[in-house]
Amino acid sequence: MRTIIIVTSLYLFAICADAVKILCVFPMVSYSHHQIGHTLMKELAKRGHEITFVSPFPEKEPIKNFKTVVLTGLVEEANKILATFNPLEQKSNSVFFNIIFLTFMTSSIMEQTLAHENLHALLRSGEKYDIVLTERFAFDGLLVIGQQLNVPYGLISCTGPSTWTNHLVGAPDIPSYLPSLAVDPPVHTSFTKRLYNFILYVYSKLFERIYSYPKQDAIVKKYFPDAPHIYDIIYNTSLILFNSDNSFNQPIPTTANSVEIGGFHVRPPKKLPEDLQKILDNAKHGVVYFSLGSVVKSSLIPVEKRQEILRALSKLKETVLWKFEEDLPNLPPNVIIKSWFPQSDLLAHPNVKVFITHGGLLSTIESLHRGVPVIGIPVFGDQKMNMANAVNQGHGLMIPYPELSEETLSEALKDVLTNPEYRNNVKYSSAVLKDQLVDPIDKAEYWIKYVIRHKGVKHLRLASMDLTWYQHVSLDVILFLTAVTVILFYVFYRIIKSLLGRRKSKKQKVN
Ligand SMILES: *[C@@H]1O[C@H](CO)[C@@H](O)[C@H](O)[C@H]1NC(C)=O
């Protein structure tokens, strides 16, 4: 008995000695963003780490080792804007405009966070943390929180590495093959696509340098007057955790401390509710699962469009499970609607044949993990890009929302349900996603502790971080060599000309 007690206490001591204190700031007022930071931190809390999570969303029930600091008022503020926003009625806004809109939104969220009394109370409390992790979006200035607490800090990105993040760690961001923000991959396949990508790249970089970062710097200075310049803060980021994996993202060159943990939020499937389990087990022709996520509410889908969708679904012999928040009259017998489904667990059922999705990143990863082909109906944000990636890899088909009709949906369903290639491709990528040296959460935990143990990662810092952008792309060297070449040619030309001229005049003299 005594041995057991000693061993247990030694074990507990080992865990506690190994446990770290993480301050995680995840202010984006979007449930899918929240879910990424929240799931990761909850898993780390389960492993004994002490988490303080700063978020606009209050916790439903207390979690062990997990303290929430609520950024009150942010959700209300966002709802004011969202009340006037119907994602389905957006005219196809230009990317050039969207970049500006996004920056206004994110700098407002950043300011509300850095101004928040609950955050300042936390900072005043004198509580010590081992590391600060902030959400990676267009508000890198949030890293000032780590700088103020004088501890190493890092970022958690809801998307993969890109030209939007690579500069933070000095990794290459080359627009000839790396897609800029909101450009559908692949971009390297034609000259016009590369041209468009290049223009968008330069535009977004200029906007970032001329407006976004100076604006963020001003906000940081307003609330933390003694903070260094924003560039000194953001270019000292020790770690970026990315919610991506090469099974669903184009491979992007990055650094050792850019760590991809995509798929981490998909855990082994839990038991389904009994009624749902029965429906799935008994669907002898298989199941089509249909959900447009949490932002695109069913009530926003116009009645005519609903009828078109229903007509297409009624032609199927498969059972359809549709996440729809309202009652629908005249439902075909093979269609079942519910306001919520345990999506990730449901997708793991072998009878699910296809997932009709809005293409949000979490849904995209879940269907891939579970090996289910998709029909994407992207609406806004990164959805079209995710679905373009899925189509590229042969995981399914895409019908942009404006093109959704009885005919297009019927055709897509027929194709994806009968052509086994889609499932084979998804199975292939699913195997790649799961083929990891360690579980993605172990990987995240290792890297967080690594940064803490070594008090940052200066030994991993790329030399490119010490160069300006034109030195980085060797523009100064190319210009120098061009100038030297031009001068040499000119000198050569003058010499030849004067030599020829002399011979000519000699000849004339002889004559
Ligand atoms: C960068 O961060 C490390 C800790 O992660 C810190 O020791 C160092 O002073 C910081 N450097 C600058 C220039 O702020």
XYZ file of C-alpha atoms and ligand atoms in Angstrom:
525
model
C 0.000 0.000 0.000
C 2.767 2.397 1.000
C 4.587 1.694 -2.236
C 1.446 2.521 -4.199
C 1.068 5.816 -2.344
C 4.721 6.702 -2.889
C 4.588 5.789 -6.583
C 1.345 7.714 -7.060
C 2.647 10.810 -5.330
C 5.892 10.619 -7.256
C 3.862 10.357 -10.453
C 1.632 13.284 -9.487
C 4.709 15.272 -8.536
C 6.270 14.489 -11.908
C 3.113 15.681 -13.686
C 2.900 18.866 -11.626
C 6.598 19.607 -12.018
C 6.085 19.228 -15.741
C 2.905 21.289 -15.894
C 3.087 24.760 -17.400
C 0.980 27.889 -17.052
C -0.436 29.189 -20.301
C -2.219 32.464 -20.928
C -4.194 32.118 -24.155
C -5.961 35.103 -25.748
C -8.584 34.242 -28.387
C -10.716 37.323 -29.005
C -12.189 36.679 -32.468
C -15.961 36.828 -32.203
C -16.518 33.786 -34.374
C -17.461 30.461 -32.946
C -15.293 28.436 -35.332
C -12.197 30.434 -34.373
C -13.093 30.109 -30.709
C -13.493 26.366 -31.055
C -9.919 25.934 -32.302
C -8.242 27.739 -29.401
C -10.701 26.389 -26.873
C -10.371 22.734 -27.924
C -6.580 22.878 -27.879
C -6.435 24.569 -24.467
C -9.019 22.181 -23.002
C -6.917 19.214 -24.115
C -3.831 20.768 -22.521
C -5.780 21.400 -19.302
C -6.692 17.697 -19.271
C -2.969 16.940 -19.301
C -2.493 18.924 -16.109
C -1.446 22.286 -17.533
C -2.913 25.395 -16.004
C -4.808 27.424 -18.580
C -6.135 30.968 -18.464
C -8.297 31.530 -21.534
C -9.250 35.081 -22.516
C -12.303 34.945 -24.782
C -15.533 36.766 -25.660
C -17.471 33.571 -24.904
C -18.267 32.601 -21.295
C -17.757 28.982 -20.230
C -20.902 26.827 -19.979
C -19.569 24.695 -17.154
C -16.359 24.817 -15.142
C -13.390 22.836 -16.473
C -10.555 21.572 -14.307
C -7.290 23.563 -14.598
C -9.106 26.002 -16.878
C -9.958 29.581 -15.994
C -11.862 31.825 -18.387
C -11.518 35.596 -18.485
C -14.510 36.845 -20.449
C -14.138 39.808 -22.772
C -17.632 41.043 -22.023
C -19.385 43.160 -24.600
C -17.471 41.923 -27.667
C -20.221 39.542 -28.754
C -22.881 42.250 -28.399
C -20.739 44.647 -30.396
C -20.276 42.057 -33.156
C -23.964 41.155 -33.187
C -24.809 44.771 -33.975
C -22.809 44.416 -37.176
C -23.964 40.855 -37.896
C -27.618 41.881 -37.602
C -27.194 43.760 -40.876
C -25.129 41.034 -42.506
C -26.650 38.249 -44.554
C -23.810 36.115 -45.887
C -26.086 34.656 -48.570
C -26.979 38.047 -50.039
C -23.464 39.391 -50.351
C -22.660 40.518 -53.838
C -19.394 38.847 -54.777
C -17.294 41.469 -53.021
C -13.878 42.091 -54.442
C -10.946 40.711 -52.478
C -9.399 44.161 -52.594
C -12.327 45.501 -50.613
C -12.511 42.482 -48.288
C -8.910 42.988 -47.131
C -9.791 46.532 -46.033
C -13.007 45.394 -44.337
C -11.205 42.587 -42.512
C -8.546 44.967 -41.222
C -11.136 47.384 -39.853
C -12.920 44.554 -38.084
C -9.785 42.985 -36.615
C -8.259 46.243 -35.414
C -11.550 47.048 -33.693
C -11.513 43.644 -31.955
C -7.872 44.137 -31.028
C -8.613 47.543 -29.512
C -11.617 46.260 -27.550
C -9.410 43.472 -26.188
C -6.411 45.607 -25.246
C -8.723 48.194 -23.683
C -10.710 45.631 -21.708
C -10.826 46.082 -17.965
C -10.845 42.302 -17.394
C -7.581 41.943 -19.301
C -5.970 44.806 -17.394
C -7.153 43.368 -14.082
C -5.475 40.106 -15.060
C -2.229 41.862 -15.964
C -2.304 43.899 -12.725
C -2.896 40.788 -10.621
C 0.808 39.915 -10.815
C -0.061 36.344 -11.819
C 2.944 34.690 -13.523
C 2.671 32.673 -16.739
C 5.222 30.551 -18.577
C 4.029 31.477 -22.057
C 1.431 33.653 -23.771
C -0.336 32.353 -26.884
C -2.557 34.704 -28.867
C -4.856 34.049 -31.762
C -3.263 34.648 -35.169
C -5.433 36.869 -37.330
C -4.930 40.381 -38.634
C -4.190 41.510 -35.070
C -0.607 40.428 -34.371
C -0.322 43.437 -32.039
C -2.002 41.306 -29.352
C 1.441 39.785 -28.808
C 2.182 42.870 -26.717
C 0.542 40.947 -23.859
C 3.426 38.447 -23.882
C 5.964 41.235 -24.211
C 4.433 43.065 -21.219
C 4.503 39.930 -19.071
C 8.111 39.421 -20.125
C 7.667 35.776 -21.148
C 8.109 33.989 -24.494
C 5.032 34.174 -26.712
C 3.522 32.548 -29.766
C 0.494 32.430 -32.028
C -2.269 29.962 -32.793
C -3.485 30.250 -36.364
C -6.896 28.955 -37.426
C -5.568 28.516 -40.979
C -2.373 27.198 -42.536
C 0.924 28.980 -43.199
C 0.745 31.418 -46.118
C 2.147 34.665 -47.450
C -0.031 36.150 -44.712
C 2.026 34.579 -41.896
C 5.424 33.584 -43.294
C 6.974 37.044 -42.788
C 6.495 36.651 -39.007
C 9.164 33.957 -38.890
C 11.187 34.987 -41.938
C 10.008 32.047 -44.071
C 9.818 32.509 -47.857
C 6.640 34.170 -49.097
C 6.862 33.967 -52.838
C 3.743 34.852 -54.850
C 4.737 32.740 -57.860
C 3.359 29.611 -56.209
C 2.121 30.523 -52.711
C -1.487 31.727 -52.807
C -2.141 35.169 -51.359
C -5.012 35.736 -49.018
C -8.326 34.603 -50.540
C -6.889 33.429 -53.855
C -8.084 29.988 -54.814
C -5.193 27.569 -55.231
C -3.403 26.462 -57.328
C -1.893 29.771 -58.440
C 1.177 28.489 -60.266
C -0.693 26.890 -63.166
C -1.097 29.867 -65.470
C 0.493 33.220 -66.164
C -2.725 35.183 -65.537
C -3.248 33.500 -62.166
C 0.322 34.261 -61.150
C -0.137 37.843 -62.301
C -3.349 38.230 -60.277
C -1.754 36.582 -57.251
C 1.266 38.866 -57.515
C -0.871 42.024 -57.727
C -2.944 40.914 -54.747
C 0.199 40.028 -52.825
C 1.762 43.460 -53.367
C -1.549 45.166 -52.589
C -2.065 43.323 -49.321
C 1.570 43.766 -48.238
C 1.420 47.508 -48.968
C -1.871 47.788 -47.102
C -0.397 45.887 -44.168
C 2.735 48.083 -44.037
C 1.094 51.433 -44.728
C -2.127 51.032 -42.774
C -2.612 47.862 -40.727
C 0.609 47.598 -38.711
C 0.943 51.382 -38.051
C -2.678 51.375 -36.875
C -2.027 48.369 -34.613
C 1.107 50.071 -33.312
C -0.948 53.119 -32.352
C -3.491 50.936 -30.521
C -0.728 49.084 -28.662
C 0.900 52.387 -27.631
C -2.440 53.779 -26.467
C -2.924 51.049 -23.880
C 0.728 50.119 -23.224
C 2.707 53.368 -23.633
C 6.044 51.748 -22.763
C 5.726 48.980 -25.388
C 8.414 48.788 -28.100
C 7.509 49.279 -31.773
C 5.091 46.643 -33.061
C 7.753 45.184 -35.392
C 10.053 44.529 -32.426
C 7.184 42.661 -30.801
C 5.838 40.582 -33.691
C 9.225 39.616 -35.097
C 10.121 38.046 -31.763
C 7.365 35.426 -32.010
C 8.707 32.112 -30.749
C 6.102 29.729 -32.099
C 3.185 29.516 -34.504
C 0.775 26.602 -34.218
C -1.160 26.140 -37.467
C -4.485 24.388 -37.877
C -3.337 22.797 -41.130
C -1.810 19.681 -42.624
C -0.446 18.777 -46.035
C -3.280 16.307 -46.496
C -5.605 19.252 -47.156
C -3.329 22.270 -47.663
C -0.831 22.922 -50.387
C 2.630 22.347 -48.838
C 4.175 25.700 -47.865
C 7.841 26.240 -46.922
C 8.047 27.225 -43.261
C 10.391 27.223 -40.293
C 10.972 24.666 -37.540
C 8.904 26.699 -35.084
C 5.920 26.855 -37.489
C 4.153 23.755 -36.277
C 1.213 22.227 -38.148
C -1.315 20.513 -35.896
C -4.308 20.311 -38.275
C -6.763 17.564 -37.405
C -6.091 17.881 -33.666
C -9.699 18.832 -32.947
C -11.018 15.559 -34.370
C -11.020 13.097 -31.489
C -12.008 9.387 -31.578
C -15.765 9.272 -32.282
C -18.104 9.244 -29.290
C -21.216 7.118 -29.041
C -24.137 8.582 -31.030
C -27.558 9.264 -29.473
C -29.661 6.121 -29.782
C -32.239 7.449 -32.264
C -29.536 8.764 -34.564
C -27.523 5.545 -34.338
C -30.653 3.638 -35.407
C -31.317 5.906 -38.377
C -27.722 5.516 -39.556
C -27.601 1.751 -39.002
C -30.901 1.236 -40.836
C -30.161 3.441 -43.850
C -29.602 0.600 -46.283
C -28.829 2.945 -49.211
C -26.538 5.096 -47.135
C -26.795 8.609 -45.733
C -26.258 12.085 -47.137
C -25.358 14.555 -44.373
C -26.124 18.202 -45.075
C -25.055 21.155 -42.922
C -24.164 24.732 -43.774
C -22.472 25.336 -40.421
C -23.395 27.790 -37.704
C -23.133 31.190 -39.416
C -25.365 30.466 -42.409
C -28.665 30.032 -40.597
C -31.297 28.003 -42.457
C -33.762 30.850 -42.067
C -31.551 32.913 -44.369
C -32.045 30.480 -47.261
C -34.893 31.895 -49.401
C -38.006 29.711 -49.738
C -37.563 29.071 -53.498
C -34.009 27.900 -52.904
C -35.184 25.564 -50.121
C -37.720 24.067 -52.529
C -35.027 23.524 -55.150
C -32.829 21.795 -52.573
C -35.712 19.613 -51.357
C -36.637 18.574 -54.886
C -33.043 17.473 -55.512
C -32.904 15.582 -52.193
C -36.289 13.880 -52.705
C -34.958 12.143 -55.822
C -32.369 10.245 -53.773
C -32.789 6.738 -52.434
C -30.313 7.631 -49.676
C -31.499 8.981 -46.319
C -30.727 12.672 -45.900
C -29.892 14.242 -42.536
C -30.166 18.021 -42.841
C -29.124 20.428 -40.104
C -31.914 22.941 -40.386
C -33.057 25.113 -37.498
C -36.714 25.497 -38.496
C -39.707 23.400 -39.444
C -39.984 22.560 -43.102
C -43.432 21.721 -44.523
C -43.864 18.915 -47.101
C -40.669 17.160 -46.184
C -39.895 14.238 -48.532
C -39.950 10.882 -46.662
C -36.181 10.345 -47.019
C -35.231 13.720 -45.467
C -34.840 14.187 -41.718
C -34.164 17.635 -40.277
C -32.775 18.500 -36.862
C -31.414 21.744 -35.470
C -28.169 20.080 -34.446
C -26.184 16.904 -35.160
C -23.021 15.613 -33.443
C -21.267 16.192 -36.763
C -17.804 14.804 -36.161
C -19.119 11.580 -34.582
C -21.827 11.200 -37.205
C -19.334 11.495 -40.065
C -17.470 8.520 -38.598
C -20.431 6.211 -39.314
C -19.606 3.954 -42.276
C -23.020 4.550 -43.893
C -22.387 8.263 -44.484
C -21.765 8.558 -48.223
C -21.361 12.294 -48.778
C -21.248 15.495 -46.750
C -22.881 18.592 -48.258
C -21.005 21.382 -46.478
C -20.426 25.148 -46.525
C -16.711 24.321 -46.536
C -15.710 25.860 -43.206
C -12.238 24.672 -42.253
C -13.325 22.605 -39.250
C -16.004 20.799 -41.282
C -13.540 20.271 -44.105
C -11.012 18.678 -41.762
C -13.659 16.535 -40.036
C -14.965 15.065 -43.293
C -11.423 14.406 -44.446
C -10.451 12.769 -41.164
C -13.521 10.523 -41.302
C -12.952 9.782 -44.999
C -16.221 11.231 -46.372
C -16.377 12.912 -49.844
C -17.836 16.426 -49.961
C -20.087 18.647 -52.029
C -19.063 22.173 -51.058
C -21.470 25.112 -51.146
C -19.066 27.863 -50.071
C -20.613 31.160 -48.981
C -17.925 33.497 -47.623
C -14.526 33.821 -45.976
C -12.048 30.995 -46.522
C -14.784 28.511 -47.529
C -14.229 28.824 -51.270
C -10.484 28.372 -50.789
C -10.973 25.256 -48.651
C -13.326 23.803 -51.236
C -10.973 24.693 -54.104
C -8.319 22.683 -52.249
C -10.757 19.790 -51.782
C -11.772 19.802 -55.458
C -8.099 19.935 -56.475
C -7.395 16.852 -54.455
C -10.424 15.056 -55.848
C -12.294 14.966 -52.527
C -15.541 16.134 -54.095
C -17.259 18.915 -56.015
C -18.080 22.558 -55.436
C -21.273 24.516 -56.179
C -20.807 28.188 -55.215
C -23.996 29.275 -53.404
C -25.334 31.546 -56.196
C -25.194 28.558 -58.586
C -27.074 26.227 -56.242
C -30.212 24.840 -57.907
C -32.157 21.594 -58.188
C -30.226 20.734 -61.313
C -26.692 21.533 -60.094
C -27.251 19.796 -56.769
C -28.809 16.691 -58.396
C -25.936 16.409 -60.817
C -23.287 16.823 -58.134
C -25.001 14.266 -55.887
C -25.281 11.758 -58.716
C -21.613 12.159 -59.564
C -20.217 11.987 -56.029
C -22.524 9.126 -54.967
C -21.724 6.913 -57.958
C -18.086 7.659 -58.784
C -15.853 5.725 -56.346
C -12.843 7.935 -57.203
C -13.946 10.635 -54.740
C -14.026 8.239 -51.828
C -10.701 6.693 -52.850
C -9.077 10.128 -52.936
C -10.509 11.114 -49.557
C -9.380 7.827 -48.036
C -5.885 8.466 -49.367
C -5.713 11.966 -47.855
C -7.315 10.751 -44.651
C -4.551 8.172 -44.278
C -1.953 10.895 -44.874
C -3.611 13.130 -42.245
C -3.543 10.372 -39.643
C -0.004 9.229 -40.457
C 1.756 11.393 -37.843
C 4.856 10.677 -35.807
C 2.983 11.883 -32.733
C -0.558 13.013 -32.029
C -0.953 16.694 -33.048
C -1.794 17.662 -29.454
C 1.407 15.983 -28.210
C 3.226 17.955 -30.873
C 1.666 21.247 -29.721
C 2.447 20.396 -26.092
C 6.051 19.521 -26.917
C 6.632 22.787 -28.766
C 4.981 24.930 -26.100
C 7.218 23.345 -23.448
C 10.228 23.585 -25.773
C 9.783 27.344 -26.094
C 9.380 27.650 -22.319
C 12.434 25.471 -21.561
C 14.702 27.474 -23.857
C 13.140 30.872 -23.067
C 12.337 31.500 -26.718
C 13.877 30.106 -29.883
C 16.692 32.454 -30.860
C 18.706 29.457 -32.083
C 15.965 28.765 -34.672
C 15.759 32.297 -35.973
C 16.314 32.529 -39.748
C 18.926 35.018 -40.925
C 16.287 36.387 -43.303
C 14.800 38.164 -40.265
C 17.798 40.524 -40.296
C 17.280 41.543 -43.919
C 14.985 44.130 -45.467
C 12.486 42.885 -48.049
C 14.625 43.964 -51.020
C 17.724 42.318 -49.559
C 15.623 39.225 -48.870
C 14.698 38.821 -52.552
C 18.229 39.949 -53.622
C 16.748 42.921 -55.442
C 19.740 45.097 -54.515
C 22.158 42.499 -55.861
C 20.156 42.061 -59.075
C 20.033 45.844 -59.602
C 23.763 46.137 -58.911
C 24.637 43.370 -61.365
C 22.272 44.833 -63.969
C 23.905 48.238 -63.582
C 27.399 46.730 -63.870
C 26.369 44.779 -66.975
C 24.807 47.827 -68.619
C 27.894 49.930 -67.874
C 30.246 47.244 -69.179
C 28.231 46.898 -72.390
C 28.210 50.651 -72.825
C 31.973 50.930 -72.311
C 32.519 48.002 -74.683
C 30.253 49.641 -77.264
C 32.137 52.955 -77.027
C 35.508 51.224 -77.406
C 34.382 49.243 -80.462
C 32.808 52.323 -81.980
C 35.893 54.429 -81.542
C 38.141 51.611 -82.881
C 35.940 51.249 -85.991
C 35.861 54.995 -86.381
C 39.691 55.159 -86.355
C 40.044 52.416 -88.973
C 37.549 54.194 -91.174
C 39.390 57.481 -90.952
C 42.751 55.715 -91.655
C 41.231 54.131 -94.785
C 39.972 57.536 -95.896
C 43.466 58.983 -95.452
C 45.034 56.174 -97.556
C 42.588 56.871 -100.299
C 12.463 38.227 -27.485
O 11.836 37.305 -26.623
C 12.695 36.705 -25.676
C 11.880 35.730 -24.896
O 11.114 34.953 -25.719
C 13.312 37.740 -24.795
O 14.218 37.143 -23.913
C 14.017 38.772 -25.645
O 14.470 39.830 -24.837
C 13.093 39.344 -26.690
N 13.829 40.200 -27.594
C 13.455 41.427 -27.874
C 14.328 42.189 -28.825
O 12.480 41.953 -27.390
